[in-house]
Short mmCIF file of C-alpha atoms in Angstrom, two decimals:
data_model
loop_
_atom_site.label_atom_id
_atom_site.label_comp_id
_atom_site.label_asym_id
_atom_site.label_seq_id
_atom_site.Cartn_x
_atom_site.Cartn_y
_atom_site.Cartn_z
CA UNK N 4 12.03 -105.94 81.45
CA UNK N 5 15.12 -104.50 79.83
CA UNK N 6 13.14 -103.93 76.66
CA UNK N 7 10.51 -101.93 78.53
CA UNK N 8 13.21 -99.87 80.25
CA UNK N 9 14.94 -99.20 76.92
CA UNK N 10 11.64 -98.14 75.34
CA UNK N 11 10.92 -95.85 78.31
CA UNK N 12 14.36 -94.27 78.15
CA UNK N 13 14.10 -93.83 74.39
CA UNK N 14 10.66 -92.24 74.73
CA UNK N 15 11.84 -89.80 77.39
CA UNK N 16 14.91 -88.96 75.30
CA UNK N 17 12.74 -88.34 72.24
CA UNK N 18 10.38 -86.09 74.20
CA UNK N 19 13.29 -84.10 75.62
CA UNK N 20 14.80 -83.79 72.14
CA UNK N 21 11.49 -82.55 70.73
CA UNK N 22 11.16 -80.05 73.57
CA UNK N 23 14.70 -78.84 72.92
CA UNK N 24 14.06 -78.52 69.17
CA UNK N 25 10.79 -76.70 69.86
CA UNK N 26 12.50 -74.38 72.29
CA UNK N 27 15.23 -73.56 69.75
CA UNK N 28 12.70 -73.04 66.94
CA UNK N 29 10.57 -70.72 69.05
CA UNK N 30 13.58 -68.68 70.09
CA UNK N 31 14.73 -68.58 66.47
CA UNK N 32 11.46 -67.56 64.83
CA UNK N 33 9.69 -65.86 67.76
CA UNK N 34 12.27 -63.42 68.99
CA UNK N 35 10.61 -61.00 71.45
CA UNK N 36 13.16 -58.31 70.62
CA UNK N 37 11.52 -58.01 67.19
CA UNK N 38 8.45 -56.55 68.91
CA UNK N 39 10.29 -54.00 71.00
CA UNK N 40 9.46 -51.12 68.68
CA UNK N 41 5.76 -52.02 68.60
CA UNK N 42 5.70 -52.24 72.39
CA UNK N 43 7.41 -48.84 72.65
CA UNK N 44 4.96 -47.25 70.18
CA UNK N 45 1.96 -48.70 72.01
CA UNK N 46 3.30 -47.48 75.35
CA UNK N 47 3.99 -43.96 74.05
CA UNK N 48 0.59 -43.70 72.34
CA UNK N 49 -1.10 -44.45 75.64
CA UNK N 50 1.05 -42.49 78.10
CA UNK N 51 3.14 -39.96 76.12
CA UNK N 52 6.12 -41.52 77.89
CA UNK N 53 9.09 -43.22 76.25
CA UNK N 54 9.88 -46.82 77.17
CA UNK N 55 13.46 -48.08 76.97
CA UNK N 56 14.45 -51.73 77.38
CA UNK N 57 18.19 -51.54 77.95
CA UNK N 58 18.68 -55.10 79.13
CA UNK N 59 17.53 -58.50 77.95
CA UNK N 60 14.03 -59.35 76.72
CA UNK N 61 13.49 -63.10 76.97
CA UNK N 62 10.76 -65.69 76.48
CA UNK N 63 10.34 -68.31 79.20
CA UNK N 64 8.82 -71.79 78.97
CA UNK N 65 10.00 -73.38 82.21
CA UNK N 66 9.20 -73.33 85.10
CA UNK N 67 6.69 -70.72 83.93
CA UNK N 68 5.57 -69.40 80.54
CA UNK N 69 5.94 -65.73 79.85
CA UNK N 70 8.25 -62.81 79.19
CA UNK N 71 10.97 -61.09 81.21
CA UNK N 72 12.75 -57.78 80.73
CA UNK N 73 15.68 -56.24 82.58
CA UNK N 74 16.88 -52.68 83.04
CA UNK N 75 13.71 -50.91 81.88
CA UNK N 76 13.39 -47.10 81.91
CA UNK N 77 10.21 -45.02 81.59
CA UNK N 78 10.59 -41.31 80.81
CA UNK N 79 8.56 -38.50 82.32
CA UNK N 80 5.76 -36.98 80.23
CA UNK N 81 6.20 -33.43 78.97
CA UNK N 82 6.70 -30.80 80.32
CA UNK N 83 8.47 -32.59 83.21
CA UNK N 84 12.19 -32.40 82.44
CA UNK N 85 13.65 -34.48 85.28
CA UNK N 86 14.32 -38.07 84.21
CA UNK N 87 13.36 -40.80 84.55
CA UNK N 88 9.82 -41.42 85.79
CA UNK N 89 10.61 -45.03 86.65
CA UNK N 90 13.50 -47.50 86.62
CA UNK N 91 12.75 -51.22 86.85
CA UNK N 92 15.52 -53.69 87.44
CA UNK N 93 13.49 -56.72 86.37
CA UNK N 94 9.97 -57.37 85.03
CA UNK N 95 8.43 -60.83 84.82
CA UNK N 96 5.11 -61.46 83.04
CA UNK N 97 3.77 -64.97 83.63
CA UNK N 98 0.93 -66.08 81.33
CA UNK N 99 -1.97 -68.44 81.97
CA UNK N 100 -1.80 -70.98 79.11
CA UNK N 101 -5.31 -72.36 79.65
CA UNK N 102 -6.75 -68.86 79.43
CA UNK N 103 -4.93 -68.24 76.14
CA UNK N 104 -6.43 -71.43 74.70
CA UNK N 105 -9.89 -70.04 75.61
CA UNK N 106 -9.14 -66.80 73.79
CA UNK N 107 -8.56 -64.84 76.99
CA UNK N 108 -5.51 -62.85 78.02
CA UNK N 109 -4.84 -63.77 81.64
CA UNK N 110 -1.65 -62.88 83.46
CA UNK N 111 -0.90 -65.27 86.28
CA UNK N 112 1.58 -62.90 87.82
CA UNK N 113 3.40 -59.63 87.21
CA UNK N 114 6.57 -59.13 89.24
CA UNK N 115 8.39 -55.79 89.38
CA UNK N 116 11.72 -56.07 91.17
CA UNK N 117 14.06 -53.26 92.23
CA UNK N 118 11.63 -50.57 91.10
CA UNK N 119 12.25 -46.83 91.58
CA UNK N 120 9.47 -44.34 90.79
CA UNK N 121 9.80 -40.53 90.94
CA UNK N 122 6.54 -38.63 91.43
CA UNK N 123 7.21 -34.97 90.66
CA UNK N 124 5.11 -31.84 91.20
CA UNK N 125 6.36 -28.78 89.31
CA UNK N 126 3.37 -26.53 90.06
CA UNK N 127 -0.29 -26.71 91.01
CA UNK N 128 -1.14 -27.57 87.39
CA UNK N 129 1.87 -29.64 86.32
CA UNK N 130 2.85 -33.03 87.72
CA UNK N 131 3.58 -36.51 86.46
CA UNK N 132 1.07 -38.22 88.78
CA UNK N 133 -1.93 -37.93 86.47
CA UNK N 134 -0.34 -40.09 83.79
CA UNK N 135 -0.20 -43.09 86.12
CA UNK N 136 -3.90 -43.72 85.43
CA UNK N 137 -3.02 -44.09 81.77
CA UNK N 138 -0.97 -47.20 82.54
CA UNK N 139 -4.17 -49.24 82.71
CA UNK N 140 -4.71 -51.92 80.02
CA UNK N 141 -4.81 -50.31 76.58
CA UNK N 142 -8.29 -50.04 75.11
CA UNK N 143 -8.96 -51.98 71.91
CA UNK N 144 -9.20 -49.03 69.58
CA UNK N 145 -6.03 -47.44 71.00
CA UNK N 146 -4.09 -50.66 70.64
CA UNK N 147 -5.28 -51.02 67.09
CA UNK N 148 -4.29 -47.47 66.22
CA UNK N 149 -0.69 -48.20 67.15
CA UNK N 150 -0.09 -51.27 64.98
CA UNK N 151 1.42 -51.21 61.51
CA UNK N 152 2.65 -47.63 61.89
CA UNK N 153 4.74 -47.89 58.75
CA UNK N 154 1.86 -48.84 56.43
CA UNK N 155 -0.13 -46.51 54.18
CA UNK N 156 -3.22 -44.70 55.52
CA UNK N 157 -5.63 -47.09 53.79
CA UNK N 158 -3.85 -50.15 55.12
CA UNK N 159 -3.69 -48.55 58.55
CA UNK N 160 -7.47 -47.99 58.67
CA UNK N 161 -8.13 -51.55 57.55
CA UNK N 162 -5.70 -52.84 60.17
CA UNK N 163 -7.64 -50.96 62.85
CA UNK N 164 -10.91 -52.55 61.76
CA UNK N 165 -9.39 -56.01 61.58
CA UNK N 166 -7.79 -55.65 65.00
CA UNK N 167 -11.03 -54.41 66.57
CA UNK N 168 -12.93 -57.40 65.19
CA UNK N 169 -10.23 -59.77 66.35
CA UNK N 170 -10.20 -58.41 69.90
CA UNK N 171 -13.94 -57.84 70.24
CA UNK N 172 -14.41 -61.15 72.03
CA UNK N 173 -11.42 -60.87 74.36
CA UNK N 174 -11.19 -57.19 75.32
CA UNK N 175 -13.18 -57.76 78.51
CA UNK N 176 -10.97 -60.65 79.66
CA UNK N 177 -7.72 -58.91 80.56
CA UNK N 178 -7.00 -60.23 84.05
CA UNK N 179 -4.01 -60.04 86.36
CA UNK N 180 -4.15 -62.71 89.03
CA UNK N 181 -1.29 -61.35 91.09
CA UNK N 182 0.95 -58.28 91.14
CA UNK N 183 4.16 -58.31 93.18
CA UNK N 184 6.38 -55.28 93.75
CA UNK N 185 9.59 -56.10 95.58
CA UNK N 186 12.31 -53.86 97.04
CA UNK N 187 10.93 -50.66 95.52
CA UNK N 188 11.65 -47.00 96.27
CA UNK N 189 8.90 -44.41 95.72
CA UNK N 190 9.95 -40.73 95.74
CA UNK N 191 7.59 -37.75 95.94
CA UNK N 192 9.35 -34.48 95.03
CA UNK N 193 7.69 -31.06 95.17
CA UNK N 194 9.92 -28.84 93.03
CA UNK N 195 7.94 -25.78 94.10
CA UNK N 196 8.95 -26.16 97.75
CA UNK N 197 11.96 -28.47 97.49
CA UNK N 198 10.33 -30.97 99.85
CA UNK N 199 10.56 -34.70 99.34
CA UNK N 200 9.35 -37.89 101.01
CA UNK N 201 10.54 -41.38 100.22
CA UNK N 202 9.00 -44.80 100.74
CA UNK N 203 11.95 -47.18 101.05
CA UNK N 204 11.95 -50.95 100.80
CA UNK N 205 8.37 -50.80 99.52
CA UNK N 206 6.79 -54.24 99.03
CA UNK N 207 3.30 -54.84 97.67
CA UNK N 208 1.25 -57.88 96.79
CA UNK N 209 -2.16 -57.50 95.10
CA UNK N 210 -4.44 -60.24 93.82
CA UNK N 211 -7.29 -60.36 91.28
CA UNK N 212 -6.59 -57.09 89.47
CA UNK N 213 -9.52 -57.57 87.12
CA UNK N 214 -13.14 -56.64 86.66
CA UNK N 215 -15.90 -58.30 88.69
CA UNK N 216 -13.51 -60.07 91.06
CA UNK N 217 -12.83 -59.26 94.70
CA UNK N 218 -9.14 -58.50 95.10
CA UNK N 219 -6.79 -57.94 98.01
CA UNK N 220 -3.68 -55.87 98.60
CA UNK N 221 -0.98 -55.69 101.24
CA UNK N 222 1.94 -53.27 101.38
CA UNK N 223 4.65 -52.36 103.85
CA UNK N 224 7.39 -49.72 103.73
CA UNK N 225 9.63 -47.29 105.60
CA UNK N 226 8.82 -43.61 105.20
CA UNK N 227 11.48 -40.86 105.22
CA UNK N 228 11.55 -37.11 104.68
CA UNK N 229 14.19 -34.56 103.65
CA UNK N 230 13.00 -32.47 106.64
CA UNK N 231 13.85 -34.76 109.57
CA UNK N 232 12.14 -33.95 112.85
CA UNK N 233 14.03 -33.56 116.12
CA UNK N 234 13.95 -36.26 118.75
CA UNK N 235 11.66 -34.08 120.89
CA UNK N 236 9.13 -33.88 118.08
CA UNK N 237 9.31 -37.54 117.05
CA UNK N 238 8.98 -39.96 119.99
CA UNK N 239 9.87 -43.01 117.87
CA UNK N 240 12.57 -44.12 115.45
CA UNK N 241 11.56 -43.03 111.97
CA UNK N 242 14.17 -45.19 110.22
CA UNK N 243 13.06 -48.43 111.91
CA UNK N 244 9.31 -47.84 111.75
CA UNK N 245 7.51 -50.20 109.36
CA UNK N 246 4.18 -48.91 108.04
CA UNK N 247 1.52 -51.26 106.68
CA UNK N 248 -1.50 -50.85 104.41
CA UNK N 249 -3.81 -53.74 103.57
CA UNK N 250 -7.34 -54.19 102.28
CA UNK N 251 -9.68 -55.40 99.58
CA UNK N 252 -11.24 -53.91 96.44
CA UNK N 253 -13.84 -54.72 93.79
CA UNK N 254 -14.29 -53.24 90.31
CA UNK N 255 -17.75 -54.02 88.92
CA UNK N 256 -18.10 -53.60 85.14
CA UNK N 257 -21.41 -55.41 84.83
CA UNK N 258 -23.21 -52.08 85.26
CA UNK N 259 -23.48 -49.34 82.62
CA UNK N 260 -21.04 -47.23 84.63
CA UNK N 261 -18.17 -49.02 86.42
CA UNK N 262 -18.43 -49.05 90.23
CA UNK N 263 -15.60 -49.33 92.74
CA UNK N 264 -15.56 -50.58 96.33
CA UNK N 265 -12.50 -50.47 98.58
CA UNK N 266 -11.71 -51.30 102.20
CA UNK N 267 -8.29 -50.25 103.54
CA UNK N 268 -6.59 -50.89 106.88
CA UNK N 269 -3.71 -48.61 107.92
CA UNK N 270 -1.17 -49.45 110.61
CA UNK N 271 1.68 -47.30 111.98
CA UNK N 272 1.71 -44.74 109.17
CA UNK N 273 3.95 -41.81 110.09
CA UNK N 274 2.00 -38.73 108.97
CA UNK N 275 4.61 -36.03 109.67
CA UNK N 276 6.46 -36.36 106.32
CA UNK N 277 3.14 -36.31 104.45
CA UNK N 278 2.02 -33.08 106.15
CA UNK N 279 5.44 -31.45 105.68
CA UNK N 280 5.39 -32.30 101.98
CA UNK N 281 1.92 -30.86 101.41
CA UNK N 282 2.24 -27.65 103.42
CA UNK N 283 3.47 -24.48 101.77
CA UNK N 284 3.91 -22.57 105.05
CA UNK N 285 5.64 -24.34 107.91
CA UNK N 286 3.39 -22.74 110.52
CA UNK N 287 1.76 -25.95 111.68
CA UNK N 288 3.14 -29.42 112.37
CA UNK N 289 1.46 -32.62 113.44
CA UNK N 290 3.29 -35.85 114.16
CA UNK N 291 1.98 -39.26 115.14
CA UNK N 292 1.32 -42.81 114.04
CA UNK N 293 -1.88 -43.25 112.04
CA UNK N 294 -4.03 -46.36 112.42
CA UNK N 295 -7.50 -46.84 111.01
CA UNK N 296 -10.00 -48.25 108.57
CA UNK N 297 -11.39 -46.66 105.39
CA UNK N 298 -14.49 -47.80 103.48
CA UNK N 299 -14.91 -46.14 100.08
CA UNK N 300 -17.12 -46.56 97.05
CA UNK N 301 -17.55 -44.63 93.82
CA UNK N 302 -18.56 -44.91 90.19
CA UNK N 303 -17.55 -43.35 86.90
CA UNK N 304 -15.58 -43.81 83.72
CA UNK N 305 -13.14 -40.94 84.35
CA UNK N 306 -11.04 -39.70 87.26
CA UNK N 307 -13.19 -36.57 87.65
CA UNK N 308 -16.38 -38.64 87.77
CA UNK N 309 -14.85 -41.01 90.33
CA UNK N 310 -13.85 -38.05 92.55
CA UNK N 311 -17.29 -36.44 92.27
CA UNK N 312 -19.11 -39.68 93.12
CA UNK N 313 -16.82 -40.72 95.96
CA UNK N 314 -18.56 -41.75 99.19
CA UNK N 315 -16.34 -42.83 102.07
CA UNK N 316 -16.36 -43.42 105.81
CA UNK N 317 -13.30 -43.81 107.99
CA UNK N 318 -12.37 -44.21 111.64
CA UNK N 319 -8.84 -43.01 112.34
CA UNK N 320 -6.56 -42.65 115.34
CA UNK N 321 -3.22 -40.91 115.87
CA UNK N 322 -1.00 -42.15 118.69
CA UNK N 323 1.88 -40.62 120.66
CA UNK N 324 2.54 -37.47 118.66
CA UNK N 325 3.01 -33.74 118.94
CA UNK N 326 1.17 -30.61 117.83
CA UNK N 327 3.25 -27.55 116.97
CA UNK N 328 2.26 -24.16 115.55
CA UNK N 329 -0.47 -22.85 117.84
CA UNK N 330 0.27 -19.14 118.26
CA UNK N 331 0.53 -19.14 122.05
CA UNK N 332 2.42 -15.83 122.12
CA UNK N 333 -0.43 -14.02 120.38
CA UNK N 334 -2.93 -15.77 122.63
CA UNK N 335 -1.16 -14.79 125.84
CA UNK N 336 -0.82 -11.15 124.73
CA UNK N 337 -4.55 -10.94 124.10
CA UNK N 338 -5.34 -12.55 127.46
CA UNK N 339 -2.98 -10.11 129.20
CA UNK N 340 -4.92 -7.25 127.67
CA UNK N 341 -8.25 -8.76 128.72
CA UNK N 342 -7.12 -9.44 132.30
CA UNK N 343 -4.53 -6.65 132.57
CA UNK N 344 -1.92 -9.14 133.82
CA UNK N 345 1.37 -8.19 132.08
CA UNK N 346 3.39 -10.84 133.96
CA UNK N 347 1.46 -13.88 132.65
CA UNK N 348 3.95 -16.07 130.76
CA UNK N 349 3.74 -19.02 128.36
CA UNK N 350 6.14 -21.30 126.54
CA UNK N 351 7.70 -20.12 123.23
CA UNK N 352 5.78 -20.18 119.96
CA UNK N 353 7.54 -23.31 118.68
CA UNK N 354 6.60 -25.42 121.71
CA UNK N 355 5.59 -28.97 120.80
CA UNK N 356 2.47 -30.02 122.67
CA UNK N 357 2.43 -33.76 123.29
CA UNK N 358 -0.74 -35.81 123.06
CA UNK N 359 -1.47 -39.47 123.72
CA UNK N 360 -4.24 -40.05 121.20
CA UNK N 361 -6.38 -38.24 118.62
CA UNK N 362 -9.48 -40.06 117.37
CA UNK N 363 -12.30 -39.26 114.96
CA UNK N 364 -14.58 -40.50 112.22
CA UNK N 365 -14.65 -38.85 108.80
CA UNK N 366 -17.22 -38.97 106.00
CA UNK N 367 -16.85 -37.97 102.35
CA UNK N 368 -19.86 -37.16 100.18
CA UNK N 369 -20.61 -34.54 97.51
CA UNK N 370 -16.88 -33.70 97.41
CA UNK N 371 -16.85 -32.66 101.08
CA UNK N 372 -15.06 -34.27 104.00
CA UNK N 373 -16.96 -33.87 107.29
CA UNK N 374 -15.95 -34.56 110.87
CA UNK N 375 -17.95 -33.93 114.04
CA UNK N 376 -16.33 -36.04 116.74
CA UNK N 377 -12.61 -35.26 116.91
CA UNK N 378 -11.16 -35.98 120.36
CA UNK N 379 -7.69 -35.10 121.67
CA UNK N 380 -6.37 -36.81 124.81
CA UNK N 381 -3.08 -35.87 126.44
CA UNK N 382 -1.25 -34.29 129.36
CA UNK N 383 -0.08 -31.17 127.51
CA UNK N 384 -3.26 -30.69 125.50
CA UNK N 385 -6.78 -32.09 125.24
CA UNK N 386 -9.94 -31.03 123.46
CA UNK N 387 -12.38 -31.61 120.63
CA UNK N 388 -13.07 -30.44 117.09
CA UNK N 389 -15.46 -30.43 114.14
CA UNK N 390 -15.58 -29.02 110.62
CA UNK N 391 -15.37 -29.63 106.88
CA UNK N 392 -12.86 -29.78 104.04
CA UNK N 393 -14.05 -28.97 100.52
CA UNK N 394 -12.29 -31.49 98.27
CA UNK N 395 -13.02 -29.57 95.07
CA UNK N 396 -11.19 -26.37 96.10
CA UNK N 397 -9.22 -27.75 99.12
CA UNK N 398 -10.61 -25.09 101.48
CA UNK N 399 -10.73 -25.94 105.19
CA UNK N 400 -13.23 -24.70 107.78
CA UNK N 401 -12.56 -26.28 111.15
CA UNK N 402 -13.11 -25.37 114.80
CA UNK N 403 -10.99 -26.65 117.69
CA UNK N 404 -11.70 -26.30 121.40
CA UNK N 405 -8.52 -26.95 123.38
CA UNK N 406 -7.53 -27.16 127.02
CA UNK N 407 -3.82 -26.77 127.73
CA UNK N 408 -1.91 -27.80 130.83
CA UNK N 409 -1.27 -25.17 133.52
CA UNK N 410 2.48 -25.50 132.93
CA UNK N 411 1.98 -24.39 129.31
CA UNK N 412 -0.83 -21.86 129.65
CA UNK N 413 -1.52 -20.79 133.25
CA UNK N 414 -5.18 -20.14 132.62
CA UNK N 415 -7.70 -22.91 133.21
CA UNK N 416 -10.07 -21.92 130.39
CA UNK N 417 -10.91 -23.78 127.14
CA UNK N 418 -9.61 -21.98 124.05
CA UNK N 419 -11.54 -21.98 120.77
CA UNK N 420 -9.60 -21.76 117.49
CA UNK N 421 -10.83 -21.42 113.91
CA UNK N 422 -8.61 -23.12 111.31
CA UNK N 423 -9.61 -21.87 107.85
CA UNK N 424 -8.25 -21.35 104.34
CA UNK N 425 -6.40 -23.61 101.89
CA UNK N 426 -5.46 -26.95 103.42
CA UNK N 427 -1.78 -26.54 102.44
CA UNK N 428 -1.52 -23.09 104.13
CA UNK N 429 -4.27 -22.80 106.77
CA UNK N 430 -4.79 -19.76 108.99
CA UNK N 431 -5.44 -20.07 112.73
CA UNK N 432 -7.66 -17.48 114.44
CA UNK N 433 -8.21 -17.38 118.20
CA UNK N 434 -11.70 -16.64 119.56
CA UNK N 435 -10.56 -13.88 121.90
CA UNK N 436 -14.15 -12.76 122.56
CA UNK N 437 -15.15 -16.20 123.81
CA UNK N 438 -12.08 -16.32 126.06
CA UNK N 439 -12.98 -12.91 127.48
CA UNK N 440 -16.53 -14.06 128.14
CA UNK N 441 -15.29 -17.16 129.96
CA UNK N 442 -12.87 -15.08 132.03
CA UNK N 443 -15.70 -12.73 133.05
CA UNK N 444 -17.96 -15.69 133.87
CA UNK N 445 -15.28 -17.31 135.99
CA UNK N 446 -14.44 -14.09 137.82
CA UNK N 447 -18.12 -13.38 138.41
CA UNK N 448 -18.66 -16.84 139.91
CA UNK N 449 -15.58 -16.39 142.10
CA UNK N 450 -16.86 -13.05 143.39
CA UNK N 451 -20.32 -14.50 143.92
CA UNK N 452 -18.83 -17.39 145.87
CA UNK N 453 -16.84 -15.01 148.07
CA UNK N 454 -19.97 -12.97 148.82
CA UNK N 455 -21.90 -16.07 149.89
CA UNK N 456 -18.92 -17.25 151.94
CA UNK N 457 -18.57 -13.90 153.75
CA UNK N 458 -22.32 -13.47 154.25
CA UNK N 459 -23.20 -13.81 157.98
#
């Protein structure tokens, strides 16, 4: 029995020694830092952004196999001068060994910890958002073009051909089983207006980021703005609110042109910072918590093609918010002229009209967003709306029919508004003629009723 135990102990010791020797040999001869320059060149060739690895770059063999990097910086693309685009405290890339043995490149998991990303808009034409799409897996010919940069032109061309042949059988097998983003901060800065929103403590988990597989995603975050709303305008605590987005997606590459299908669920998304960021003129404000479902599908091999082929349907609801910016002063002046009642009063222009719920369904097709069933329910304001938004030129054409409380507008008549122009600076026009017609109709019916009442 002792002999068996000794043999077992010796065998385990030998295995551990071999593992230790193998580990030391791999770290001696396969030093990941030797490939830093190639990684940086490949990254720049794809994105026109510089990659800096200021911390450690280590290989891992237990409890998982892969690569980790710390203190990673990504620069902004030209002509954006503000730096950096992203800071990542820690990156972990975990590889699937069985997939590698089959000649496939399969990432079990990518973890990005303590990530900060700065999305910057300098003008209508210049921003650093568009380069994010370039962070997709590098195509075979682009990867090949970046290797052996120090060789002669002839050697370089041959290296491209060799690399293309080598990767021909595996270029369609780049899979990411799981992506985790933990404790991230996402900043959107509009340098043109000075507005900014921030998603704090952003956490995301996505699965099956690969072609022809159904994936899922789930994210939660706090949203903040550099234009905080007053307590009267925001009936909830912005700092404590936790927004959630979840859903599923499918990228199908079995067809000649890739197709995309997505289902998203939104819960408690504070829309006020988003509207404030996008608007150029602060003449209209809408607050509330957005909840809803979005079904979208598209196809194409470029961002423009995907936008042009986008077809979507959504059902959305806003709860417990306010509407500010309706020109009540102008409206009341026009009504005074129509009725010749100079003493009619209304609340000031900046009055926030509270609502309980806004609901509607929205469809996107042929680069147009259409809505025909908007409903507003509330004590201060109620009504309906319909119209379109052209997604190619961002022009809005919308009609609202509103009924305001007597305490706000002492005139029990529906008011029709046209909201038109660019979505980031819309113009509101009041249908004075329709109001005048309704006033005349109401007065006529009153007079007619009096005549019948007084008739013997």
